Amino acid sequence: MQDPFLAPHHDGSPLYVPDQSPRVGDTLAVRVRVPARWGAPGRVFVRSTRDGEGHYDEARLLPGESGDDGAWSCWEAQVTAVNPTLRYRFLFEVPGADGPVLRWLNATGTARRDTPDRDDFRIDCRPAPAPWARDAVIYQVFPDRYARSSAAVPLDALPDWAVGCSWDEPVEPHGELTPRQVYGGDLDGITERLDHIRDLGATVLYLTPFFPARSNHRYDASTFDEVDPLLGGDAALVRLVDAAHARGIAVLGDLTVNHTGDAHDWFRKASADPTCEEAGFYYFSEDGTEYASWFGVPSLPKLDWSSPELRRRLVDGPESVVARWLLPPFNLDGWRIDVANMTGRHGSVDLNREVAALIRGTMDAVRPGLMLLAESTGDATDDLSGRTWDGGMTYSNLTRPLWQWLTRGYRETAGINFFGTPSAGVPRIDGDDLVATHTALASGFSWRVRSQNMTALNTHDTARAATVMVEGGAAVGLALTFLLPGLPTVFAVDEFGLGGVNGEDARTPMPWDGAGARPADRREFLADLAELRRASPALRDGAVRWLAAAPDVVVFVREHEEECFVVAAARADFGGVRVASDLLPGPWNAARPVDLGPAGATAEETAGALVISGRGPGVQVWRLPGVRTSDRT
């Protein structure tokens, strides 16, 4: 049986497409690598779409690829980006008994038959992200639960909706009290702890909403005009951003443009006067007694983006909410847009792309080079296509399959909220399904988007990995968020290994007061991962290719012209996993292990293969010289 990982390879990364920020009309070098054992193509073409019609460019064989040992060949075609999105796939003519046999390669893999355009690789013609955004390591903070400053509002002086809780009081995961528990964390408390965030290697601080609201999560904003006084007000945000910038940390805000809270001044005006301008901001019934809301939650009335005035106030132009917080004195470095996949969509109405384009246009006009990320928790490939979003907070292509591969088991995770599915627990999958799921659900992204997606082990909207995963599994998962393409995203408390059965329970106050409240201490581990990624072009932007998958272990390589990394990640002890020698990025005698703590695996060369064995859960990384795909030496 042929090795399932023996196949031509292309993923849109700089190894294969050196120009990552083309303009319409540019001609790009597009490459593909072919293992000799797969076959020797007589001819190779790139089939692209020009104004909706297929077009073929013939590739030429490049000399001297990858160690000059003949294990791989590299082909390059010159392809013109005729439209704003270049879609393409590869066609190989392979010798056969009755003439050439045609083989295809698209973003989902190889095929012996014609394939649909929807599965093509894609490149969006747009400027490259700013270096700070492209290489970001994100640290997420839920402000109420991070740290209290000496200036924090006393717990006996909270508004009527809030219930004050001491820092060590348990979070209620369900019930009427859950959104009302306030622990009193504030923005000055975060400022005082910025050195902790910097020392973990984070370069972007992502804050969940800071606007006034009637809940601890603040996604039910009552105004967008000020910072919640409970968090310290406008001046506290200015102090936080200034202090973060002084440490080389960018700050990302969290804005909801799908809905407001029912206490928002716009909604109150609309409810009181159906003839007022604000009444057009929402979906009211004809008699004004009912209105659309997010998932039917009455406190979260849904915005109607057909209103020009709503667009002007919230997202369009330098006077909008989007622009105001990006400009002095606040100087946020971008936005994560809450439920971006639902924004502008209501029944037969779909204004989603229009709203996204307005947000991007405003940001580019007032301060170019900022970060714009979309929450899109399912299959986000359609929502994140085009030229608006840099990337997304999306769970389907990595977080969910990681949970399933590393789960304690369906019965042992009974009661865990598995991303809103009806499942009563987290069902277990093996390594081959992890690879297949990740590949299928990442294939629709351009490399630009794939490398800018937030790769999170868990967030404020999910259970904690420590509750879901086998002992030691969370550390494996964290490592993979740094070692696979994307922007590693650490949710505060990940470094201390606390659990949580759902998103609300995951918002545990930060355990600053001693090791007794910390099941684990992963600060050094996270800092090492962040430094490894910071120093490595292969981990920031290298191609990714899977080498092996067994039930308990997966093996992949990140490839770049400067260096490569082979990674073996395991959920349990394993032995005898074979990787064909000609699939490796170069001679194994040049490999050097990377120290990320106790060694997780050993690798021994045998005739024609590398055999990897090891203990798990664990991760082992080896560094190798870079690969060469061009005439350059």
Tab-separated table of N, CA, C and O in Angstrom, residues 143 147 149 151-153 185-192 194 205 207 210 226-244 251 325 329-330 332:
chain	number	residue	atom	x	y	z
A	143	PRO	N	-11.045	40.969	31.495
A	143	PRO	CA	-10.596	41.999	32.459
A	143	PRO	C	-11.079	41.822	33.892
A	143	PRO	O	-10.315	42.076	34.836
A	147	ALA	N	-6.709	40.935	37.337
A	147	ALA	CA	-6.026	41.505	38.509
A	147	ALA	C	-6.752	42.770	38.968
A	147	ALA	O	-7.241	43.545	38.140
A	149	SER	N	-6.405	46.374	40.885
A	149	SER	CA	-5.446	47.393	41.324
A	149	SER	C	-5.931	47.989	42.638
A	149	SER	O	-7.062	47.765	43.076
A	151	ALA	N	-6.731	50.907	43.002
A	151	ALA	CA	-7.751	51.900	42.689
A	151	ALA	C	-9.067	51.264	42.236
A	151	ALA	O	-9.995	51.978	41.852
A	152	ALA	N	-9.168	49.942	42.296
A	152	ALA	CA	-10.365	49.264	41.804
A	152	ALA	C	-11.602	49.667	42.609
A	152	ALA	O	-11.519	49.984	43.806
A	153	VAL	N	-12.752	49.655	41.958
A	153	VAL	CA	-14.012	49.995	42.617
A	153	VAL	C	-14.275	48.978	43.729
A	153	VAL	O	-14.190	47.759	43.500
A	185	GLY	N	-11.658	42.870	38.872
A	185	GLY	CA	-10.464	43.140	38.083
A	185	GLY	C	-10.643	44.405	37.264
A	185	GLY	O	-11.748	44.734	36.844
A	186	ASP	N	-9.561	45.132	37.030
A	186	ASP	CA	-9.660	46.383	36.278
A	186	ASP	C	-8.451	46.541	35.359
A	186	ASP	O	-7.508	45.745	35.396
A	187	LEU	N	-8.489	47.571	34.519
A	187	LEU	CA	-7.425	47.753	33.535
A	187	LEU	C	-6.110	48.134	34.184
A	187	LEU	O	-5.031	47.726	33.707
A	188	ASP	N	-6.136	48.903	35.265
A	188	ASP	CA	-4.886	49.211	35.963
A	188	ASP	C	-4.265	47.958	36.561
A	188	ASP	O	-3.033	47.836	36.643
A	189	GLY	N	-5.111	47.000	36.955
A	189	GLY	CA	-4.576	45.725	37.436
A	189	GLY	C	-3.815	45.003	36.344
A	189	GLY	O	-2.756	44.406	36.591
A	190	ILE	N	-4.331	45.060	35.111
A	190	ILE	CA	-3.619	44.447	33.984
A	190	ILE	C	-2.305	45.184	33.743
A	190	ILE	O	-1.258	44.561	33.523
A	191	THR	N	-2.353	46.514	33.796
A	191	THR	CA	-1.131	47.304	33.589
A	191	THR	C	-0.044	46.897	34.575
A	191	THR	O	1.130	46.751	34.204
A	192	GLU	N	-0.436	46.680	35.815
A	192	GLU	CA	0.536	46.312	36.840
A	192	GLU	C	1.136	44.929	36.605
A	192	GLU	O	2.213	44.615	37.140
A	194	LEU	N	1.736	43.612	33.409
A	194	LEU	CA	2.194	43.481	32.028
A	194	LEU	C	3.525	42.746	31.907
A	194	LEU	O	3.785	42.082	30.897
A	205	LEU	N	-1.724	41.786	23.401
A	205	LEU	CA	-2.685	41.620	24.492
A	205	LEU	C	-4.081	41.803	23.909
A	205	LEU	O	-4.410	42.872	23.387
A	207	LEU	N	-7.920	42.038	24.742
A	207	LEU	CA	-8.860	42.302	25.824
A	207	LEU	C	-10.277	41.972	25.371
A	207	LEU	O	-10.720	42.465	24.322
A	210	PHE	N	-14.480	46.107	26.940
A	210	PHE	CA	-14.257	47.016	28.067
A	210	PHE	C	-15.324	48.104	28.147
A	210	PHE	O	-15.202	49.026	28.951
A	226	GLU	N	-17.526	55.119	26.018
A	226	GLU	CA	-16.574	55.221	27.124
A	226	GLU	C	-16.168	53.836	27.602
A	226	GLU	O	-16.825	52.837	27.311
A	227	VAL	N	-15.073	53.797	28.344
A	227	VAL	CA	-14.646	52.580	29.021
A	227	VAL	C	-15.445	52.446	30.305
A	227	VAL	O	-15.693	53.437	31.012
A	228	ASP	N	-15.853	51.252	30.634
A	228	ASP	CA	-16.623	51.001	31.852
A	228	ASP	C	-15.892	51.571	33.066
A	228	ASP	O	-14.721	51.238	33.313
A	229	PRO	N	-16.552	52.427	33.840
A	229	PRO	CA	-15.914	52.942	35.069
A	229	PRO	C	-15.463	51.830	36.019
A	229	PRO	O	-14.506	52.022	36.774
A	230	LEU	N	-16.142	50.658	35.977
A	230	LEU	CA	-15.714	49.545	36.830
A	230	LEU	C	-14.306	49.070	36.461
A	230	LEU	O	-13.622	48.466	37.291
A	231	LEU	N	-13.898	49.333	35.229
A	231	LEU	CA	-12.564	48.946	34.787
A	231	LEU	C	-11.562	50.089	34.886
A	231	LEU	O	-10.398	49.914	34.532
A	232	GLY	N	-12.028	51.254	35.347
A	232	GLY	CA	-11.120	52.382	35.521
A	232	GLY	C	-11.357	53.535	34.576
A	232	GLY	O	-10.651	54.554	34.649
A	233	GLY	N	-12.305	53.392	33.633
A	233	GLY	CA	-12.625	54.483	32.742
A	233	GLY	C	-11.600	54.678	31.636
A	233	GLY	O	-10.639	53.930	31.484
A	234	ASP	N	-11.829	55.716	30.843
A	234	ASP	CA	-10.996	55.989	29.670
A	234	ASP	C	-9.521	56.120	30.021
A	234	ASP	O	-8.650	55.616	29.308
A	235	ALA	N	-9.225	56.826	31.100
A	235	ALA	CA	-7.820	57.082	31.453
A	235	ALA	C	-7.077	55.783	31.737
A	235	ALA	O	-5.883	55.667	31.431
A	236	ALA	N	-7.767	54.787	32.291
A	236	ALA	CA	-7.107	53.508	32.586
A	236	ALA	C	-6.736	52.783	31.297
A	236	ALA	O	-5.682	52.135	31.228
A	237	LEU	N	-7.594	52.876	30.272
A	237	LEU	CA	-7.242	52.254	28.993
A	237	LEU	C	-6.036	52.947	28.372
A	237	LEU	O	-5.135	52.283	27.838
A	238	VAL	N	-5.995	54.264	28.436
A	238	VAL	CA	-4.836	54.989	27.909
A	238	VAL	C	-3.565	54.549	28.626
A	238	VAL	O	-2.530	54.296	27.991
A	239	ARG	N	-3.635	54.445	29.943
A	239	ARG	CA	-2.444	54.014	30.704
A	239	ARG	C	-2.019	52.600	30.305
A	239	ARG	O	-0.826	52.315	30.151
A	240	LEU	N	-2.997	51.714	30.134
A	240	LEU	CA	-2.684	50.331	29.786
A	240	LEU	C	-2.026	50.255	28.410
A	240	LEU	O	-0.994	49.578	28.239
A	241	VAL	N	-2.602	50.896	27.422
A	241	VAL	CA	-2.054	50.819	26.069
A	241	VAL	C	-0.663	51.445	26.018
A	241	VAL	O	0.263	50.889	25.406
A	242	ASP	N	-0.492	52.594	26.676
A	242	ASP	CA	0.834	53.232	26.688
A	242	ASP	C	1.873	52.317	27.330
A	242	ASP	O	2.990	52.163	26.811
A	243	ALA	N	1.513	51.696	28.444
A	243	ALA	CA	2.467	50.829	29.143
A	243	ALA	C	2.757	49.569	28.332
A	243	ALA	O	3.890	49.079	28.304
A	244	ALA	N	1.735	49.038	27.660
A	244	ALA	CA	1.951	47.864	26.812
A	244	ALA	C	2.865	48.205	25.646
A	244	ALA	O	3.814	47.464	25.343
A	251	VAL	N	-2.076	46.054	21.560
A	251	VAL	CA	-3.321	45.809	22.297
A	251	VAL	C	-4.477	45.735	21.315
A	251	VAL	O	-4.681	46.638	20.493
A	325	TRP	N	-11.419	54.438	18.831
A	325	TRP	CA	-10.575	53.769	19.812
A	325	TRP	C	-9.208	53.370	19.236
A	325	TRP	O	-8.313	52.959	19.976
A	329	PRO	N	-6.420	59.476	22.158
A	329	PRO	CA	-5.337	59.026	23.046
A	329	PRO	C	-5.339	57.513	23.314
A	329	PRO	O	-4.494	57.025	24.035
A	330	PHE	N	-6.292	56.760	22.696
A	330	PHE	CA	-6.449	55.346	23.067
A	330	PHE	C	-5.457	54.439	22.322
A	330	PHE	O	-4.849	53.556	22.927
A	332	LEU	N	-5.573	51.816	20.277
A	332	LEU	CA	-5.639	50.367	20.121
A	332	LEU	C	-5.015	49.966	18.785
A	332	LEU	O	-5.011	50.741	17.828
